[in-house]
């Protein structure tokens, strides 16, 4: 087998497949166009006993997934919280796989270890976090929560003379998580992974803006006086982009010896911008922070970041020793800080994204996304049948569709909203999400992709206008025929 040739044919062709995909992303359908059954039929090949030429494998794969991919790398994808990948980050991600290093230890890959060391320092700088903070590059914010809360568990129980790494949780004092009721479910799942259990989570009252109320926190802290407590705060709610009042809440939590953890999956990036960093005033006083690279920094999946002020607790909860491992004296062994053992070079893509964008470019990316989210929500809000429920303060907004002529009940308008969302996505021009907010169905707009520009916003508003026009005409007609149906 000619190894050299094996690589070059498939990689050269793959470059073409990749650039073809990216070059048409602006014109292609943003939604999937192939049915579930067809995807299965195409992808479920008979399990082969004999080997296949690499280029055949890849060319067939490209053909078979066609129509089953969403345009989330493009400029008109506004569902969930999904960023694209800036070119340097994408290229670095390819190289990460090409180099195929096990970035567990300095000994396994000196360059990868140093890249992560550099990236950690840069990230703290960009995100405005204390320099002595330790960090881990994880697969995403979910595992960043896990890493942060593992350190919190270690430290809080240590204060109660309990070594959780040695003894586990059986017989340990119970940990309470006091939280803004807008808690993201990934924190709940981290609590489950750490055997803290969902019942330890106590959602507290919020004010009109959705921020945790200090009075309700004070009462809860009194209720759990002298018990181990984590106060969970929000830097960017998934529906509204709301931020807790860190300056008020963190000192209160600390006065009761609680550990403060911040979910800033995307919202922490607002600290990169002078225009938006006021939202994060005081966040640097927390004990741990979790965020993502694959959202607002626009690196590909899977890149998340955990930061922990108490590096001793962080290391104690993650590190271990085994006779066959080689540990560095001076360099940073990633293994000491991450939940994974073997892992890909998780710093490379982040390193490249930061270098490509620079701190000014990151600030500009954040500001652009916020502006476009605002323009899009305001633009759609002016259309007949659309109501703005949340005007974006950052990059998240909510719209509800309410029939302007037919007097539907709130429940019927919920159905109507979901129907419009479905039609918008089926148009293939843009892709949006749905959510339930304050008990009502809404369309969610979230913008964190670097590709989105003014033209995308114009095309999107026009597409929503067309959908609404068709839906309203149709529902008028069907209502006149049968008023019980939408
Ligand atoms: C606020 C928030 N926290 C946590 C997460 C989980 O992040 P990840 O999907 O990177 O694990 C998300 C994902 O959308 C999020 O929006």
Coordinates of C-alpha atoms and ligand atoms in Angstrom, one line a residue:
X1 CA 0.0 0.0 0.0
X2 CA 1.4 3.4 -0.9
X3 CA 0.6 5.3 2.3
X4 CA 1.6 8.7 0.9
X5 CA -0.7 8.3 -2.0
X6 CA -3.5 7.0 0.2
X7 CA -3.5 10.2 2.2
X8 CA -3.0 12.6 -0.6
X9 CA -5.9 11.5 -2.9
X10 CA -8.5 11.4 -0.1
X11 CA -7.3 14.6 1.5
X12 CA -7.1 16.6 -1.7
X13 CA -10.6 15.5 -2.7
X14 CA -11.8 16.2 0.8
X15 CA -10.5 19.8 0.5
X16 CA -12.7 20.1 -2.5
X17 CA -15.8 18.6 -0.7
X18 CA -15.2 20.9 2.2
X19 CA -14.8 24.1 0.1
X20 CA -17.8 23.1 -2.1
X21 CA -19.9 22.8 1.0
X22 CA -18.8 26.1 2.5
X23 CA -19.0 28.0 -0.8
X24 CA -22.6 27.2 -1.3
X25 CA -23.7 27.5 2.3
X26 CA -25.1 31.0 1.6
X27 CA -27.3 29.8 -1.2
X28 CA -28.3 26.3 -0.1
X29 CA -31.3 25.4 2.0
X30 CA -30.6 26.1 5.7
X31 CA -32.9 23.2 6.7
X32 CA -32.5 19.5 6.0
X33 CA -34.1 18.4 2.8
X34 CA -33.7 14.7 3.0
X35 CA -36.2 12.6 5.0
X36 CA -35.2 10.5 8.0
X37 CA -36.1 7.3 6.0
X38 CA -33.9 8.3 3.1
X39 CA -31.0 9.2 5.3
X40 CA -31.2 5.8 6.9
X41 CA -31.5 4.1 3.5
X42 CA -28.5 6.0 2.2
X43 CA -26.2 5.7 5.2
X44 CA -27.1 2.2 6.4
X45 CA -24.7 0.3 4.1
X46 CA -24.2 -3.4 4.6
X47 CA -21.4 -3.8 7.1
X48 CA -18.4 -4.6 4.9
X49 CA -16.0 -7.4 5.5
X50 CA -13.4 -6.2 3.0
X51 CA -11.7 -2.9 3.1
X52 CA -12.8 0.0 0.8
X53 CA -10.6 2.6 -0.8
X54 CA -10.5 5.7 1.4
X55 CA -11.6 8.1 -1.3
X56 CA -14.6 5.9 -2.1
X57 CA -15.6 5.9 1.6
X58 CA -15.4 9.7 1.8
X59 CA -17.0 10.5 -1.5
X60 CA -20.0 8.2 -0.7
X61 CA -20.3 9.7 2.8
X62 CA -20.4 13.2 1.3
X63 CA -23.1 12.1 -1.1
X64 CA -25.1 10.3 1.5
X65 CA -25.2 13.1 4.1
X66 CA -26.2 15.7 1.4
X67 CA -29.6 17.0 2.4
X68 CA -29.2 15.8 6.0
X69 CA -27.0 18.7 7.2
X70 CA -28.3 22.0 8.5
X71 CA -26.7 25.3 7.4
X72 CA -25.5 26.0 10.9
X73 CA -22.1 27.0 9.7
X74 CA -23.7 29.8 7.6
X75 CA -25.2 33.2 8.2
X76 CA -28.9 32.6 8.6
X77 CA -28.9 30.0 11.3
X78 CA -30.5 31.5 14.4
X79 CA -31.7 28.4 16.4
X80 CA -30.4 27.2 19.7
X81 CA -27.0 28.9 20.4
X82 CA -24.9 27.8 17.5
X83 CA -21.8 29.6 16.1
X84 CA -19.9 28.7 12.9
X85 CA -16.2 28.2 12.6
X86 CA -13.8 31.0 11.5
X87 CA -11.4 29.8 8.8
X88 CA -8.3 29.5 11.0
X89 CA -10.2 27.6 13.6
X90 CA -11.5 25.2 11.1
X91 CA -8.1 24.6 9.5
X92 CA -6.6 24.2 12.9
X93 CA -9.3 21.6 13.7
X94 CA -8.2 19.6 10.6
X95 CA -4.6 19.8 11.7
X96 CA -5.6 18.7 15.2
X97 CA -6.9 15.4 13.7
X98 CA -4.0 15.2 11.2
X99 CA -1.4 15.5 14.0
X100 CA -3.5 13.0 16.0
X101 CA -1.8 13.8 19.3
X102 CA -3.0 12.5 22.6
X103 CA -3.2 15.8 24.5
X104 CA -3.4 14.2 27.9
X105 CA 0.1 14.9 29.1
X106 CA 3.1 17.1 28.2
X107 CA 5.0 13.9 27.5
X108 CA 2.4 12.8 24.9
X109 CA 2.6 16.0 23.0
X110 CA 4.8 18.9 24.2
X111 CA 3.4 21.3 21.6
X112 CA -0.2 20.6 22.5
X113 CA 0.5 21.1 26.2
X114 CA 2.1 24.5 25.6
X115 CA -0.7 25.6 23.2
X116 CA -3.3 24.9 26.0
X117 CA -1.2 26.8 28.5
X118 CA -1.1 29.8 26.2
X119 CA -4.8 29.5 25.3
X120 CA -5.8 29.4 29.0
X121 CA -4.0 32.6 29.7
X122 CA -5.4 34.3 26.6
X123 CA -9.0 33.2 27.5
X124 CA -8.7 34.5 31.1
X125 CA -7.6 37.8 29.6
X126 CA -10.4 38.1 27.0
X127 CA -13.1 37.0 29.5
X128 CA -11.9 39.2 32.3
X129 CA -11.2 36.5 34.8
X130 CA -8.6 36.5 37.5
X131 CA -5.1 35.5 36.3
X132 CA -4.5 33.0 39.1
X133 CA -7.5 31.0 38.0
X134 CA -6.8 27.4 36.8
X135 CA -8.6 26.2 33.7
X136 CA -9.5 23.1 31.7
X137 CA -10.4 22.8 28.0
X138 CA -13.4 20.5 27.9
X139 CA -15.7 19.1 25.2
X140 CA -18.3 21.8 25.9
X141 CA -20.0 23.8 28.6
X142 CA -21.7 20.7 29.9
X143 CA -18.4 19.2 30.9
X144 CA -17.1 22.6 32.0
X145 CA -19.9 22.7 34.5
X146 CA -19.0 19.2 35.6
X147 CA -15.4 20.1 36.1
X148 CA -16.2 23.3 38.0
X149 CA -18.8 21.6 40.2
X150 CA -16.5 18.7 40.9
X151 CA -14.0 21.3 42.3
X152 CA -16.8 22.9 44.3
X153 CA -17.9 19.6 45.7
X154 CA -14.3 18.8 46.7
X155 CA -13.7 22.2 48.4
X156 CA -17.1 22.5 50.2
X157 CA -16.9 19.0 51.6
X158 CA -13.3 19.5 52.6
X159 CA -14.5 22.4 54.7
X160 CA -16.8 19.9 56.4
X161 CA -13.8 17.6 57.0
X162 CA -15.0 15.2 54.3
X163 CA -12.6 14.0 51.6
X164 CA -15.1 13.2 48.8
X165 CA -12.4 11.9 46.4
X166 CA -11.6 9.2 49.0
X167 CA -14.9 8.5 50.6
X168 CA -17.4 9.4 47.9
X169 CA -20.8 10.9 48.9
X170 CA -22.3 8.2 51.0
X171 CA -22.6 9.7 54.5
X172 CA -21.3 13.1 53.3
X173 CA -23.1 16.3 54.3
X174 CA -25.6 17.2 51.5
X175 CA -24.7 20.0 49.1
X176 CA -27.4 22.5 48.1
X177 CA -27.5 24.3 44.8
X178 CA -29.3 27.6 45.1
X179 CA -30.1 29.0 41.7
X180 CA -31.8 31.4 39.5
X181 CA -34.9 29.5 38.3
X182 CA -33.8 30.1 34.7
X183 CA -31.1 27.5 35.3
X184 CA -29.8 25.8 32.1
X185 CA -30.5 22.0 32.2
X186 CA -26.8 21.2 31.7
X187 CA -26.1 22.4 35.3
X188 CA -28.8 20.0 36.5
X189 CA -27.1 17.2 34.5
X190 CA -23.7 18.1 35.9
X191 CA -25.3 17.8 39.4
X192 CA -26.6 14.3 38.4
X193 CA -23.1 13.2 37.1
X194 CA -21.6 14.3 40.4
X195 CA -24.2 12.3 42.4
X196 CA -25.5 15.5 44.0
X197 CA -28.9 14.7 42.6
X198 CA -31.6 17.0 41.1
X199 CA -33.3 17.4 44.5
X200 CA -30.4 19.4 45.8
X201 CA -31.2 22.1 43.3
X202 CA -33.4 24.9 44.8
X203 CA -34.7 27.3 42.2
X204 CA -35.2 30.7 43.7
X205 CA -37.4 33.7 42.9
X206 CA -36.4 36.1 40.2
X207 CA -37.2 39.7 39.5
X208 CA -39.0 41.0 36.4
X209 CA -35.8 41.0 34.4
X210 CA -35.3 37.3 35.4
X211 CA -32.4 38.0 37.8
X212 CA -32.1 36.1 41.0
X213 CA -33.6 38.2 43.9
X214 CA -31.2 38.9 46.7
X215 CA -33.9 38.6 49.3
X216 CA -34.9 35.1 48.3
X217 CA -31.2 34.1 48.2
X218 CA -30.6 35.6 51.6
X219 CA -33.5 33.6 53.1
X220 CA -32.3 30.4 51.4
X221 CA -28.7 31.0 52.6
X222 CA -30.1 31.4 56.2
X223 CA -32.1 28.2 55.8
X224 CA -28.9 26.3 54.9
X225 CA -26.6 28.1 57.3
X226 CA -23.4 26.2 58.0
X227 CA -24.3 23.6 55.2
X228 CA -22.3 23.3 51.9
X229 CA -23.9 25.6 49.3
X230 CA -23.3 26.3 45.7
X231 CA -24.9 29.5 44.3
X232 CA -25.5 29.0 40.6
X233 CA -25.7 32.2 38.5
X234 CA -26.5 33.0 35.0
X235 CA -24.4 35.0 32.5
X236 CA -26.7 34.9 29.5
X237 CA -30.0 33.1 29.7
X238 CA -30.8 31.0 26.6
X239 CA -34.1 32.9 25.9
X240 CA -33.4 36.5 26.9
X241 CA -29.6 36.7 27.4
X242 CA -30.3 37.9 30.9
X243 CA -27.4 38.3 33.4
X244 CA -27.7 38.0 37.1
X245 CA -26.6 41.0 39.2
X246 CA -23.1 39.7 40.1
X247 CA -22.1 42.7 42.1
X248 CA -25.0 42.3 44.5
X249 CA -25.3 38.5 44.6
X250 CA -21.7 37.2 44.8
X251 CA -20.7 39.1 48.0
X252 CA -24.0 38.0 49.6
X253 CA -23.2 34.3 48.7
X254 CA -19.6 34.7 49.9
X255 CA -20.7 36.2 53.2
X256 CA -22.4 32.7 53.8
X257 CA -19.3 30.8 52.6
X258 CA -21.1 29.6 49.5
X259 CA -19.2 28.7 46.2
X260 CA -20.4 30.7 43.3
X261 CA -20.5 29.1 39.9
X262 CA -21.4 31.1 36.7
X263 CA -22.9 29.6 33.6
X264 CA -21.6 31.8 30.8
X265 CA -21.9 29.3 27.9
X266 CA -22.1 32.2 25.5
X267 CA -22.8 35.3 27.7
X268 CA -19.4 35.4 29.2
X269 CA -18.1 36.5 25.8
X270 CA -19.8 39.9 26.3
X271 CA -16.9 40.7 28.6
X272 CA -14.7 41.0 25.4
X273 CA -16.7 44.1 24.4
X274 CA -16.5 47.5 26.0
X275 CA -20.1 48.0 24.9
X276 CA -21.5 45.0 26.7
X277 CA -19.0 44.3 29.5
X278 CA -21.1 46.3 32.0
X279 CA -23.5 43.3 32.1
X280 CA -20.8 41.3 33.7
X281 CA -19.7 43.7 36.4
X282 CA -18.5 41.8 39.4
X283 CA -18.5 38.4 37.7
X284 CA -14.8 38.1 38.3
X285 CA -15.5 37.6 42.0
X286 CA -17.2 34.2 41.4
X287 CA -15.4 30.9 42.2
X288 CA -15.9 29.2 38.9
X289 CA -17.0 29.9 35.4
X290 CA -18.0 27.7 32.5
X291 CA -18.2 28.8 28.8
X292 CA -17.9 27.5 25.3
X293 CA -15.7 28.1 22.3
X294 CA -18.0 26.5 19.9
X295 CA -20.7 29.2 20.4
X296 CA -19.5 32.8 20.3
X297 CA -15.8 32.3 19.6
X298 CA -16.7 30.4 16.5
X299 CA -14.5 27.4 16.8
X300 CA -15.9 24.1 15.5
X301 CA -17.3 21.5 18.0
X302 CA -16.2 20.3 20.7
X303 CA -14.6 23.1 22.6
X304 CA -15.6 24.3 26.1
X305 CA -13.7 26.0 28.9
X306 CA -13.8 25.7 32.7
X307 CA -12.2 28.2 35.0
X308 CA -11.7 27.7 38.7
X309 CA -10.3 30.2 41.2
X310 CA -9.3 27.5 43.8
X311 CA -6.8 25.6 41.7
X312 CA -6.0 23.3 44.5
X313 CA -9.6 22.0 44.7
X314 CA -9.6 21.9 40.9
X315 CA -6.5 19.7 40.7
X316 CA -7.6 17.5 43.7
X317 CA -10.9 16.7 41.9
X318 CA -9.3 15.8 38.5
X319 CA -5.7 14.7 38.9
X320 CA -4.5 11.1 39.5
X321 CA -1.3 9.1 39.1
X322 CA -0.6 5.8 37.3
X323 CA 2.7 4.0 37.1
X324 CA 2.8 4.0 33.3
X325 CA 2.2 7.7 32.9
X326 CA 5.0 10.3 32.7
X327 CA 4.3 13.6 34.5
X328 CA 6.0 16.9 33.7
X329 CA 7.8 18.8 36.4
X330 CA 7.5 22.3 34.9
X331 CA 5.1 22.0 32.0
X332 CA 1.3 21.8 32.4
X333 CA -0.1 18.2 32.2
X334 CA -3.7 18.7 30.9
X335 CA -4.6 15.4 32.6
X336 CA -4.4 17.1 36.0
X337 CA -7.3 19.5 35.1
X338 CA -9.6 17.7 32.8
X339 CA -12.2 15.0 33.2
X340 CA -10.9 13.0 30.2
X341 CA -7.9 10.7 30.0
X342 CA -7.0 10.4 26.3
X343 CA -8.2 13.5 24.4
X344 CA -7.7 15.4 21.2
X345 CA -5.5 18.5 21.1
X346 CA -8.2 20.7 22.4
X347 CA -6.3 24.0 22.4
X348 CA -5.3 24.2 18.8
X349 CA -8.5 25.4 17.2
X350 CA -9.1 28.0 20.0
X351 CA -5.5 29.2 19.6
X352 CA -6.1 29.7 15.9
X353 CA -9.5 31.4 16.4
X354 CA -8.1 33.9 18.9
X355 CA -5.1 34.7 16.6
X356 CA -7.3 35.1 13.6
X357 CA -9.8 37.4 15.3
X358 CA -7.6 39.2 17.8
X359 CA -9.2 40.8 20.9
X360 CA -10.7 43.6 18.7
X361 CA -12.1 41.0 16.3
X362 CA -13.7 39.1 19.1
X363 CA -15.3 42.3 20.5
X364 CA -16.5 43.2 17.0
X365 CA -18.0 39.7 16.5
X366 CA -19.9 40.0 19.8
X367 CA -21.1 43.5 18.9
X368 CA -22.1 42.6 15.4
X369 CA -24.1 39.6 16.5
X370 CA -26.0 41.7 19.1
X371 CA -26.7 44.4 16.5
X372 CA -28.0 41.8 14.0
X373 CA -30.1 40.0 16.6
X374 CA -31.7 43.4 17.4
X375 CA -32.2 44.3 13.8
X376 CA -33.8 41.0 13.0
X377 CA -36.2 41.0 16.0
X378 CA -37.2 44.6 15.3
X379 CA -37.6 43.9 11.6
X380 CA -39.8 40.8 12.1
X381 CA -41.6 42.5 14.9
X382 CA -42.9 45.1 12.4
X383 CA -44.6 42.4 10.3
X384 CA -48.3 41.8 10.6
X385 CA -48.9 38.9 12.9
X386 CA -45.6 39.2 14.8
X387 CA -45.2 40.5 18.4
X388 CA -41.9 41.2 20.0
X389 CA -41.8 39.4 23.4
X390 CA -38.1 40.1 24.1
X391 CA -36.1 42.8 22.4
X392 CA -32.5 41.6 22.4
X393 CA -30.3 43.2 25.0
X394 CA -27.5 41.1 23.6
X395 CA -27.8 38.4 20.9
X396 CA -31.0 36.7 22.1
X397 CA -34.6 37.7 21.3
X398 CA -38.2 36.3 21.4
X399 CA -41.1 36.8 19.0
X400 CA -44.6 35.4 19.2
X401 CA -47.0 35.0 16.3
X402 CA -50.5 36.1 17.0
X403 CA -53.2 36.1 14.4
X404 CA -54.0 39.8 13.7
X405 CA -57.6 39.2 12.5
X406 CA -58.9 36.0 14.0
X407 CA -59.4 36.1 17.8
X408 CA -57.5 33.0 18.8
X409 CA -57.1 31.9 22.4
X410 CA -53.5 32.1 23.9
X411 CA -53.3 28.3 23.4
X412 CA -54.3 28.6 19.8
X413 CA -51.7 31.3 19.3
X414 CA -49.2 28.9 20.8
X415 CA -50.1 26.4 18.0
X416 CA -50.1 29.2 15.5
X417 CA -46.6 30.3 16.7
X418 CA -45.2 26.8 16.3
X419 CA -46.8 26.4 12.9
X420 CA -45.2 29.7 11.7
X421 CA -41.8 28.5 13.1
X422 CA -42.2 25.3 11.2
X423 CA -43.0 27.1 8.0
X424 CA -40.1 29.5 8.4
X425 CA -37.7 26.6 8.8
X426 CA -39.3 24.7 5.9
X427 CA -38.7 27.8 3.7
X428 CA -35.0 26.9 3.8
X429 CA -34.0 30.6 3.9
X430 CA -33.3 30.8 7.6
X431 CA -33.5 28.5 10.6
X432 CA -35.0 29.5 14.0
X433 CA -35.9 27.8 17.2
X434 CA -38.9 27.7 19.4
X435 CA -39.3 27.9 23.2
X436 CA -41.8 28.3 26.0
X437 CA -41.3 31.5 27.8
X438 CA -43.5 32.7 30.7
X439 CA -45.9 29.9 29.7
X440 CA -46.2 30.9 26.0
X441 CA -44.7 29.6 22.9
X442 CA -42.3 31.9 21.2
X443 CA -39.8 31.9 18.3
X444 CA -36.2 32.3 19.6
X445 CA -33.6 34.2 17.7
X446 CA -30.0 33.7 18.7
X447 CA -27.1 35.0 16.7
X448 CA -23.5 34.1 17.3
X449 CA -22.2 33.1 13.9
X450 CA -19.4 35.1 12.4
X451 CA -20.9 34.7 8.9
X452 CA -24.1 36.7 9.6
X453 CA -24.3 40.0 7.8
X454 CA -26.8 42.7 6.9
X455 CA -27.9 40.9 3.8
X456 CA -28.7 37.8 5.8
X457 CA -30.9 39.9 8.1
X458 CA -32.7 41.4 5.1
X459 CA -33.2 38.0 3.4
X460 CA -34.5 36.6 6.7
X461 CA -37.0 39.4 7.3
X462 CA -38.3 39.0 3.8
X463 CA -38.6 35.3 4.1
X464 CA -40.6 35.6 7.4
X465 CA -42.8 38.2 5.7
X466 CA -43.6 35.8 2.9
X467 CA -44.3 32.9 5.3
X468 CA -46.6 35.1 7.4
X469 CA -48.4 36.3 4.4
X470 CA -49.1 32.8 3.2
X471 CA -50.0 31.5 6.6
X472 CA -52.4 34.4 7.3
X473 CA -54.1 34.0 4.0
X474 CA -54.5 30.3 4.4
X475 CA -55.7 30.5 8.0
X476 CA -58.2 33.2 7.0
X477 CA -59.6 30.9 4.4
X478 CA -59.6 27.8 6.6
X479 CA -61.2 29.8 9.5
X480 CA -64.0 30.9 7.2
X481 CA -64.6 27.2 6.4
X482 CA -64.1 25.8 9.9
X483 CA -63.5 28.1 12.8
X484 CA -62.4 25.3 15.1
X485 CA -59.2 24.7 13.0
X486 CA -56.2 26.8 12.6
Ligands
LIG1 C1 -26.6 28.8 28.9 C2 -26.1 27.5 28.4 N1 -25.4 26.7 29.3 C3 -24.9 25.5 29.0 C4 -25.1 25.0 27.7 C5 -24.5 23.6 27.4 O1 -23.4 23.8 26.6 P1 -22.7 22.7 25.7 O2 -23.8 22.3 24.7 O3 -21.5 23.3 25.1 O4 -22.3 21.5 26.5 C6 -25.7 25.7 26.8 C7 -26.0 25.2 25.4 O5 -26.7 25.7 24.6 C8 -26.2 27.0 27.1 O6 -26.9 27.8 26.2

